[in-house]
Coordinates of C-alpha atoms in Angstrom, one line a residue:
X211 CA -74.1 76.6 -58.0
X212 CA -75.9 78.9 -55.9
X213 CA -76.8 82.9 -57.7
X214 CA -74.8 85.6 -56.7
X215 CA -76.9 87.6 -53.3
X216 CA -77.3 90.8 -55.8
X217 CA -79.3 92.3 -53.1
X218 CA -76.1 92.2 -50.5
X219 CA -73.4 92.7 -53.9
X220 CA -74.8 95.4 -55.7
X221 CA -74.5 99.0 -53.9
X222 CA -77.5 100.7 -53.3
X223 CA -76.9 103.8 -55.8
X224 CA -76.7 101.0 -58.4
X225 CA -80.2 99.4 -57.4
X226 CA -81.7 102.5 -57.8
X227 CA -80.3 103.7 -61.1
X228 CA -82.1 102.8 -64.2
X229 CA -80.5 101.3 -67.2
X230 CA -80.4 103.4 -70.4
X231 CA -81.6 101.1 -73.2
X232 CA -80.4 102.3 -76.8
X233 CA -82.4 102.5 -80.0
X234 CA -82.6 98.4 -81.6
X235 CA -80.6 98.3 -85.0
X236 CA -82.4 99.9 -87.6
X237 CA -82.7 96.1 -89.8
X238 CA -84.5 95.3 -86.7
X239 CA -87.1 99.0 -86.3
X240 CA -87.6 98.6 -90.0
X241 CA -88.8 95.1 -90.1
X242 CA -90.5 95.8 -86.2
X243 CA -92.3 99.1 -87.9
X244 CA -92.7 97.7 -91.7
X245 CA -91.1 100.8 -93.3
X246 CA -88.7 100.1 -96.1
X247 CA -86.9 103.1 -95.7
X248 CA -85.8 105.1 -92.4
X249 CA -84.5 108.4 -92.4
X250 CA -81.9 108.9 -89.1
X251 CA -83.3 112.2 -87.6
X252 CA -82.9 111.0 -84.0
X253 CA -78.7 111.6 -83.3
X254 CA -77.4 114.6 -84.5
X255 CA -75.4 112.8 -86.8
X256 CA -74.0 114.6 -89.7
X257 CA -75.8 113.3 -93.0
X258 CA -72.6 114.4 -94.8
X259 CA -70.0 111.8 -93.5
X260 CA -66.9 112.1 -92.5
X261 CA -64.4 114.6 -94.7
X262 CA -63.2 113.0 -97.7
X263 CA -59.7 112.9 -95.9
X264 CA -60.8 110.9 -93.3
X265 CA -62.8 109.0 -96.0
X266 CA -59.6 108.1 -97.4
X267 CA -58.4 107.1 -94.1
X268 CA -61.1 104.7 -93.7
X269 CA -60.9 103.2 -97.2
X270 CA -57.2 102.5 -96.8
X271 CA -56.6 100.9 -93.8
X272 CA -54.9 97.7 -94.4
X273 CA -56.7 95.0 -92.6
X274 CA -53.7 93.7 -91.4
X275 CA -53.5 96.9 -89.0
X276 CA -56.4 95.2 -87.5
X277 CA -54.3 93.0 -85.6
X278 CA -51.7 95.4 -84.0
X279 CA -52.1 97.5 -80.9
X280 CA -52.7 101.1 -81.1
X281 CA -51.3 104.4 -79.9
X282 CA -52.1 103.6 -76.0
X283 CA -52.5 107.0 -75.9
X284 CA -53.9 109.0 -79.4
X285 CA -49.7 110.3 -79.7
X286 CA -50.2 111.6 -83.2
X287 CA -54.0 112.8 -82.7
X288 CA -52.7 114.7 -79.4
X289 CA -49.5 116.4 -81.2
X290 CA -52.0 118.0 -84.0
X291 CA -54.1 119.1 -81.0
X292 CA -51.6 120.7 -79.6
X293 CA -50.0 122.3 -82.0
X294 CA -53.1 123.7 -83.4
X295 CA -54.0 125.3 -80.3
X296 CA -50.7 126.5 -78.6
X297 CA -51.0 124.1 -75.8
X298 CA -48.3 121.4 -74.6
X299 CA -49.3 117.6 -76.0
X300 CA -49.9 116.5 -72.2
X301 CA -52.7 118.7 -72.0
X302 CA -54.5 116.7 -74.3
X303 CA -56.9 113.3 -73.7
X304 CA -58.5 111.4 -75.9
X305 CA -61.1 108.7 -75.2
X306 CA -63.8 106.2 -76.6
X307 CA -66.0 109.2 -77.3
X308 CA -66.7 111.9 -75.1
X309 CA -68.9 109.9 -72.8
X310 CA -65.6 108.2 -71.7
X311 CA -63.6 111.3 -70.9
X312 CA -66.8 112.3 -69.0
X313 CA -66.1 109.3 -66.6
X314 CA -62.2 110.4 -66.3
X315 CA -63.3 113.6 -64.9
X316 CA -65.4 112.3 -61.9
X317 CA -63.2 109.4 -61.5
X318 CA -60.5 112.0 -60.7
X319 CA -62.2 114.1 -58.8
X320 CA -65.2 113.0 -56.8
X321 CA -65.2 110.5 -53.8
X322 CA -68.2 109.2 -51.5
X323 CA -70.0 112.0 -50.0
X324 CA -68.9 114.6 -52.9
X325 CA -71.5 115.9 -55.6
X326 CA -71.3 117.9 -59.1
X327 CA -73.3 120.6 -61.0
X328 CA -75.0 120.4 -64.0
X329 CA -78.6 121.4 -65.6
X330 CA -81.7 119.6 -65.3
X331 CA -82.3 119.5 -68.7
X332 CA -78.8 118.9 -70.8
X333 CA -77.1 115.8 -72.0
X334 CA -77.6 113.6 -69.2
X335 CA -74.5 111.8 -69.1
X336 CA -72.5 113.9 -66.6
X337 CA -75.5 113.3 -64.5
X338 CA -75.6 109.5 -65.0
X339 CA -72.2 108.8 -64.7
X340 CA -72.0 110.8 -61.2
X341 CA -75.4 108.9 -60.0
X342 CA -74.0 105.4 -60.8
X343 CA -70.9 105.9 -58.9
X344 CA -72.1 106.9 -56.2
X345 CA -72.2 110.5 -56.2
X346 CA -74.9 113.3 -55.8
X347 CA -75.9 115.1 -59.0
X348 CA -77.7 118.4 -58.5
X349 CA -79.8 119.5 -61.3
X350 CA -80.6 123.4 -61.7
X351 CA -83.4 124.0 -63.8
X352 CA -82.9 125.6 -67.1
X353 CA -83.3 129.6 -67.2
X354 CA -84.9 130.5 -70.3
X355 CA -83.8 127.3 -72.1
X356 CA -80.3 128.2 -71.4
X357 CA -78.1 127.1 -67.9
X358 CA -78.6 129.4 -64.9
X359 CA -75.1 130.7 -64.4
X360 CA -76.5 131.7 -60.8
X361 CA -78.6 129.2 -60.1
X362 CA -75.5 126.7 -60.5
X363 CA -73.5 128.9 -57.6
X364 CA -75.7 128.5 -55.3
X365 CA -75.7 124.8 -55.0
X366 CA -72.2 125.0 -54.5
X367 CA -71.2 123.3 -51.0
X368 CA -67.6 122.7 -49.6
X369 CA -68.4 118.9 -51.3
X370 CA -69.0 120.0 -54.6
X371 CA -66.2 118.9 -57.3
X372 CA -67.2 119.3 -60.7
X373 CA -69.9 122.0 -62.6
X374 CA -70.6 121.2 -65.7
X375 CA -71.7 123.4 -68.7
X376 CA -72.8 122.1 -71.6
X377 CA -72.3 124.8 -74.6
X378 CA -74.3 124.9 -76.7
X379 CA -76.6 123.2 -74.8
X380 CA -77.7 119.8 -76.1
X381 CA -80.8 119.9 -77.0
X382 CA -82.1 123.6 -76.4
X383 CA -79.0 125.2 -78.2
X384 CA -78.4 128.2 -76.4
X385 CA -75.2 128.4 -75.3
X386 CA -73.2 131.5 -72.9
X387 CA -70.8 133.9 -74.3
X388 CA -67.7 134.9 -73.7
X389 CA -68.4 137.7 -70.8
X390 CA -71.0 135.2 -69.0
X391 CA -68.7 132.0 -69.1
X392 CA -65.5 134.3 -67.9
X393 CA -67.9 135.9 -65.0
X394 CA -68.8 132.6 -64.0
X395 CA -65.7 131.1 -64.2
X396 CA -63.9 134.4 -61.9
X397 CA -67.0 133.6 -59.2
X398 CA -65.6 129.9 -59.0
X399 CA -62.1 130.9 -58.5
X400 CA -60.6 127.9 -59.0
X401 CA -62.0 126.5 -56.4
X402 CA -63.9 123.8 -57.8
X403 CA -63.4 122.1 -61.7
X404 CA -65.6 123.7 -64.4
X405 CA -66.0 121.5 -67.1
X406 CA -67.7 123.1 -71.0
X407 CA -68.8 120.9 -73.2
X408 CA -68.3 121.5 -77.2
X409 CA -69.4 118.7 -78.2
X410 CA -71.2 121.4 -81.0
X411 CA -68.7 124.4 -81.0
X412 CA -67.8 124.1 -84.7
X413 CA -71.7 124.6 -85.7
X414 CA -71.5 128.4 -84.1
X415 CA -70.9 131.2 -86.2
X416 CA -71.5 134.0 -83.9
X417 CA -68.5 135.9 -82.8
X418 CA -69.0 136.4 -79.1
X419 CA -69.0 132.1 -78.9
X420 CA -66.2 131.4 -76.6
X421 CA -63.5 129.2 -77.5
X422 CA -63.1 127.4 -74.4
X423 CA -59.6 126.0 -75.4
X424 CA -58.3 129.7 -75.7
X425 CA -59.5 130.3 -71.9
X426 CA -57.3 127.5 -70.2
X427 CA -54.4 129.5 -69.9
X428 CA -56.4 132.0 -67.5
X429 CA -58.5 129.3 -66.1
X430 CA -56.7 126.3 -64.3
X431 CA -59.5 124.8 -63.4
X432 CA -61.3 124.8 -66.8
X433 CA -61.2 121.9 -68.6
X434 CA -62.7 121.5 -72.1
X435 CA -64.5 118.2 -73.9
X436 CA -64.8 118.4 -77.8
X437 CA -65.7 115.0 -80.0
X438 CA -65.4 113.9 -83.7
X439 CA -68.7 112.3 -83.5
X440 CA -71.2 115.8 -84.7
X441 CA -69.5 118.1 -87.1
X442 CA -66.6 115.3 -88.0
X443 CA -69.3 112.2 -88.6
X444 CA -67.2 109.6 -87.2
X445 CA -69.8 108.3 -84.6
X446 CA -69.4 105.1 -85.2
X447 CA -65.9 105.0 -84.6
X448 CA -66.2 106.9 -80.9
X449 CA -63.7 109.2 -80.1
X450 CA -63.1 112.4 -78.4
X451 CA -60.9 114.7 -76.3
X452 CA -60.7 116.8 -73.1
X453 CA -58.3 119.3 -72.4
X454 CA -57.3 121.4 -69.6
X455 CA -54.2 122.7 -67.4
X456 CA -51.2 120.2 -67.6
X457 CA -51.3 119.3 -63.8
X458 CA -55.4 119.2 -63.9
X459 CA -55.0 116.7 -66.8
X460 CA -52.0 114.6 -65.3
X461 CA -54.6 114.0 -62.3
X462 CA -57.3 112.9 -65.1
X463 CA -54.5 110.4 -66.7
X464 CA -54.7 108.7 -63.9
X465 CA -58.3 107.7 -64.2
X466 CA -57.5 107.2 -68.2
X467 CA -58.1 103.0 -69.4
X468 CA -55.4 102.9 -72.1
X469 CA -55.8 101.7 -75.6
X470 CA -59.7 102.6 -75.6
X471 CA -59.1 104.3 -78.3
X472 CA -58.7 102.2 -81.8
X473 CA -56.7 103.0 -84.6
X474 CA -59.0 103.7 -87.2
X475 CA -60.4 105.9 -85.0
X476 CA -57.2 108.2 -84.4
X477 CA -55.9 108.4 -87.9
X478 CA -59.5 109.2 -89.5
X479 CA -59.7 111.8 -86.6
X480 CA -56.2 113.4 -87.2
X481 CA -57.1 113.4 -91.3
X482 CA -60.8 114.9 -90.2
X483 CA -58.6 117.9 -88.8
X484 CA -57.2 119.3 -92.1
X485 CA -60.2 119.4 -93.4
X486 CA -61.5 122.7 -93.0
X487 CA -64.0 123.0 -96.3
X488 CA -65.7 120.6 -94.7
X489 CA -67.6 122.3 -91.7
X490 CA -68.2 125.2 -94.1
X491 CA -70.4 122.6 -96.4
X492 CA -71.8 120.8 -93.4
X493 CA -73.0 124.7 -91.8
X494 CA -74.6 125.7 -94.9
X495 CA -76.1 122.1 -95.2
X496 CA -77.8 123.0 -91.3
X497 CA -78.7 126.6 -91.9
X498 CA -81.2 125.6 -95.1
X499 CA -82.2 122.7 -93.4
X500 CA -83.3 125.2 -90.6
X501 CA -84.6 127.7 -92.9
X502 CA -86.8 125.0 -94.2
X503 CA -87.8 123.8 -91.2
X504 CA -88.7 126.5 -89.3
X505 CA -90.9 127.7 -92.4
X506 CA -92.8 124.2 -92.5
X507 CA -93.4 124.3 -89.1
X508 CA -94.6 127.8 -88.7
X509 CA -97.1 127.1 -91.4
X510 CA -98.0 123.9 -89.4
X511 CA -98.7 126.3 -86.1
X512 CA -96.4 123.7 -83.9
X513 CA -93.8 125.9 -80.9
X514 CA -90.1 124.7 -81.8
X515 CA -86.5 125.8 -80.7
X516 CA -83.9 126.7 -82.5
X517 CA -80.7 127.3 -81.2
X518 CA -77.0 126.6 -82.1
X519 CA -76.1 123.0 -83.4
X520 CA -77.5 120.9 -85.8
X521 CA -81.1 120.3 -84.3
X522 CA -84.4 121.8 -83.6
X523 CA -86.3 120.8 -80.7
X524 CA -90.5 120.8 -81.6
X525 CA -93.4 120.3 -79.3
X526 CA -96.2 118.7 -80.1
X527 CA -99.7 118.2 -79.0
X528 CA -99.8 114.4 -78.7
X529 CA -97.3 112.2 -76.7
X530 CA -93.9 111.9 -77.7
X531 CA -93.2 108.6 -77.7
X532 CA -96.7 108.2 -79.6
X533 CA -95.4 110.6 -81.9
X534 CA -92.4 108.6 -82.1
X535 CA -94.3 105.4 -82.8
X536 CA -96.6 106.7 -85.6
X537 CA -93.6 109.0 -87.0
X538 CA -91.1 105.1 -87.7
X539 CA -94.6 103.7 -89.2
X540 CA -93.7 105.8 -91.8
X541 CA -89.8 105.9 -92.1
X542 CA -89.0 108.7 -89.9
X543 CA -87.1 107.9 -86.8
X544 CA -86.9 111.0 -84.3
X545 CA -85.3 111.7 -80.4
X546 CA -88.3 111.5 -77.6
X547 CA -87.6 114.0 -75.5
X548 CA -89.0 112.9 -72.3
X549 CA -85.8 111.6 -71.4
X550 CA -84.5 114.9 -71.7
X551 CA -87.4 116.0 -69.3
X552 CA -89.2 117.7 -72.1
X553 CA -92.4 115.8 -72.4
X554 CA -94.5 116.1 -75.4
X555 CA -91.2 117.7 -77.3
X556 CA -88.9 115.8 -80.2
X557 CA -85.7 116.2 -81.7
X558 CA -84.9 116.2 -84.7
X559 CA -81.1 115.9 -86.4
X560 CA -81.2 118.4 -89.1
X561 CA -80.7 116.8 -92.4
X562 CA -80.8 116.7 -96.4
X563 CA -83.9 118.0 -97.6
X564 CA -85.8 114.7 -98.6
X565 CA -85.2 114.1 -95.0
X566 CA -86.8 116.8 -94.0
X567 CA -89.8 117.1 -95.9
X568 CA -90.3 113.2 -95.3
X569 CA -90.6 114.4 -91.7
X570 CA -93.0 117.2 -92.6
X571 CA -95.0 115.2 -94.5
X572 CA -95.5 112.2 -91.5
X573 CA -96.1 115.3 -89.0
X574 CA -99.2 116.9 -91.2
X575 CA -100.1 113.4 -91.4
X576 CA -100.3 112.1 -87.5
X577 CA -101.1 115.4 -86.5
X578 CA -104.4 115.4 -88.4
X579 CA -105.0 111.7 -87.4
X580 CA -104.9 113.3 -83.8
X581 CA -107.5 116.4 -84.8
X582 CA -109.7 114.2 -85.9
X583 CA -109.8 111.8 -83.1

């Protein structure tokens, strides 16, 4: 049998795309780094788990559900949705995480010869997903660590689709208020789709946050993405949600793979809902962690930011992905941020507080290795 001609079957945008290669399983780091322990500082993950509801949810599911198709399309998760916000059921989508509904979006909207709008330095996936199918990704560098509202118009061309906003900003954590994201969205005038992220709305306290949901009604074109993975803890059960403008969203639909969603997923998400108490202990759980943190690293003289959301990004004086290496020796997994085209930063998932000052205590540790080099 001959091998497939890849160079003649694959498209060039393909060839030039590089894979993304996760994080091995952590039996595997632990055994490849010889730590016995490893604290998970690396995905904003919420240390608390999911709310007991949802808990219960998960405990209870009769294995022989396993067997049976799900809701093709979230029903249940997308009435609460909608009747918690106002907004007709049909508005609502909900996918194998967010990175999923991401793809809906520029399925639905973008064709060869079309680009989209997004930061330089935010979560990469709108820009990967764009690149790999074929489509032109402009990148406006961050203002100030937070998106350049301006900056963004101006790459706008007659084949620009989709801008998108990520807020707060993964992994600076500044985010645009309410007057800024309602300017910018009356400049685009409808005339392109504006997609905000949430992926972290329920981590900000500050009252002039915008609730992107309560803006569709004035804003067509606005669609908004929100997940259960960060302040709801069910990562590892993906699933998320857009929602937007009910003829917007019946173009997404189309694009929409059915049953990507499992069932587990939906009825631990709809229980994570009513849990309100929840967030309350998972914010007070960020803000000490923070307080700590920032105290530590102050003392230790090392530049960090700290925005919204459950992270603080550091820079160091030594590699990243050095830093990364010596920090797992002892236990402590961390995000390289070169990726994120911050070189020589980390990020770190905020977290209980043996977590924490296990991390502060591998930083002093490799950081003195480095002074006395």
């Amino acid at each position: 049998m001959n091998a497939p001609s890849l160079e003649r079957l694959v498209p060039d945008y393909i060839k030039r795309f590089e894979a993304y290669i996760p994080s091995k399983p952590d039996d595997v780091l632990q055994r490849l780094y010889g730590c016995s322990r490893l604290f998970r500082l690396n995905n904003n993950e919420n240390p608390l788990g999911p709310p007991p509801r949802a808990q219960e949810i998960i405990r209870r599911f009769p294995p022989p559900r396993a067997s049976i198709y799900p809701s093709g399309d979230a029903y249940h998760l997308r009435e609460r949705l909608a009747d918690t916000s106002g907004l007709h059921i049909d508005q609502f989508l909900v996918g194998n995480g967010a990175n999923e509904v991401i793809s809906f979006v520029i399925k639905a909207f973008c064709q060869e010869g079309d680009n989209i709008i997004t930061a330089d330095k935010t979560f990469a996936v709108y820009e990967w997903v764009a690149e790999f199918s074929g489509y032109e990704a402009r990148l406006v560098p961050l203002k100030g660590f937070g998106f350049d509202d301006e900056g963004m118009l101006d790459r706008i061309d007659d084949r620009t689709k989709i801008l998108f906003v990520c807020n707060p900003n993964n992994p600076t954590g500044t985010y645009w208020d309410k007057d800024r994201l309602t300017r910018f969205l009356d400049r685009i005038n409808g005339r392109q789709i504006v997609v905000v992220d949430e992926a972290y709305a329920e981590f900000v306290e500050h009252d002039n946050y915008p609730d992107g949901i309560a803006l569709i009604r004035d804003y067509p074109n606005l669609v908004v993405f929100r997940t259960f993975s960060k302040m709801y803890a069910l990562a590892g059960l993906r699933i998320g949600y857009l929602v937007g403008d009910l003829p917007v969203v019946d173009m997404i639909r189309r694009t929409c793979v059915v049953y990507s969603v499992n069932g587990l997923a939906q009825e631990a998400a709809l229980a994570a809902l009513s849990d309100t108490e929840h967030i309350q202990r998972t914010r007070e759980l960020v803000k000490s962690g923070k307080v700590f943190l920032s105290r530590e690293l102050d003392r230790m003289g090392l530049p960090y930011i700290s925005g919204e959301g459950n992270f603080v990004m550091i820079r160091l004086p030594i590699s990243d992905t050095l830093a990364y290496r010596k920090l797992m020796a002892r236990g402590v997994m961390v995000r390289t941020m070169t990726s994120f085209r911050f070189p020589n930063y980390i990020r770190i998932s905020i977290s209980p507080q043996e977590a924490l000052e296990a991390l502060v205590e591998a930083l002093g540790d490799i950081l003195k290795d480095h002074d006395d080099l």
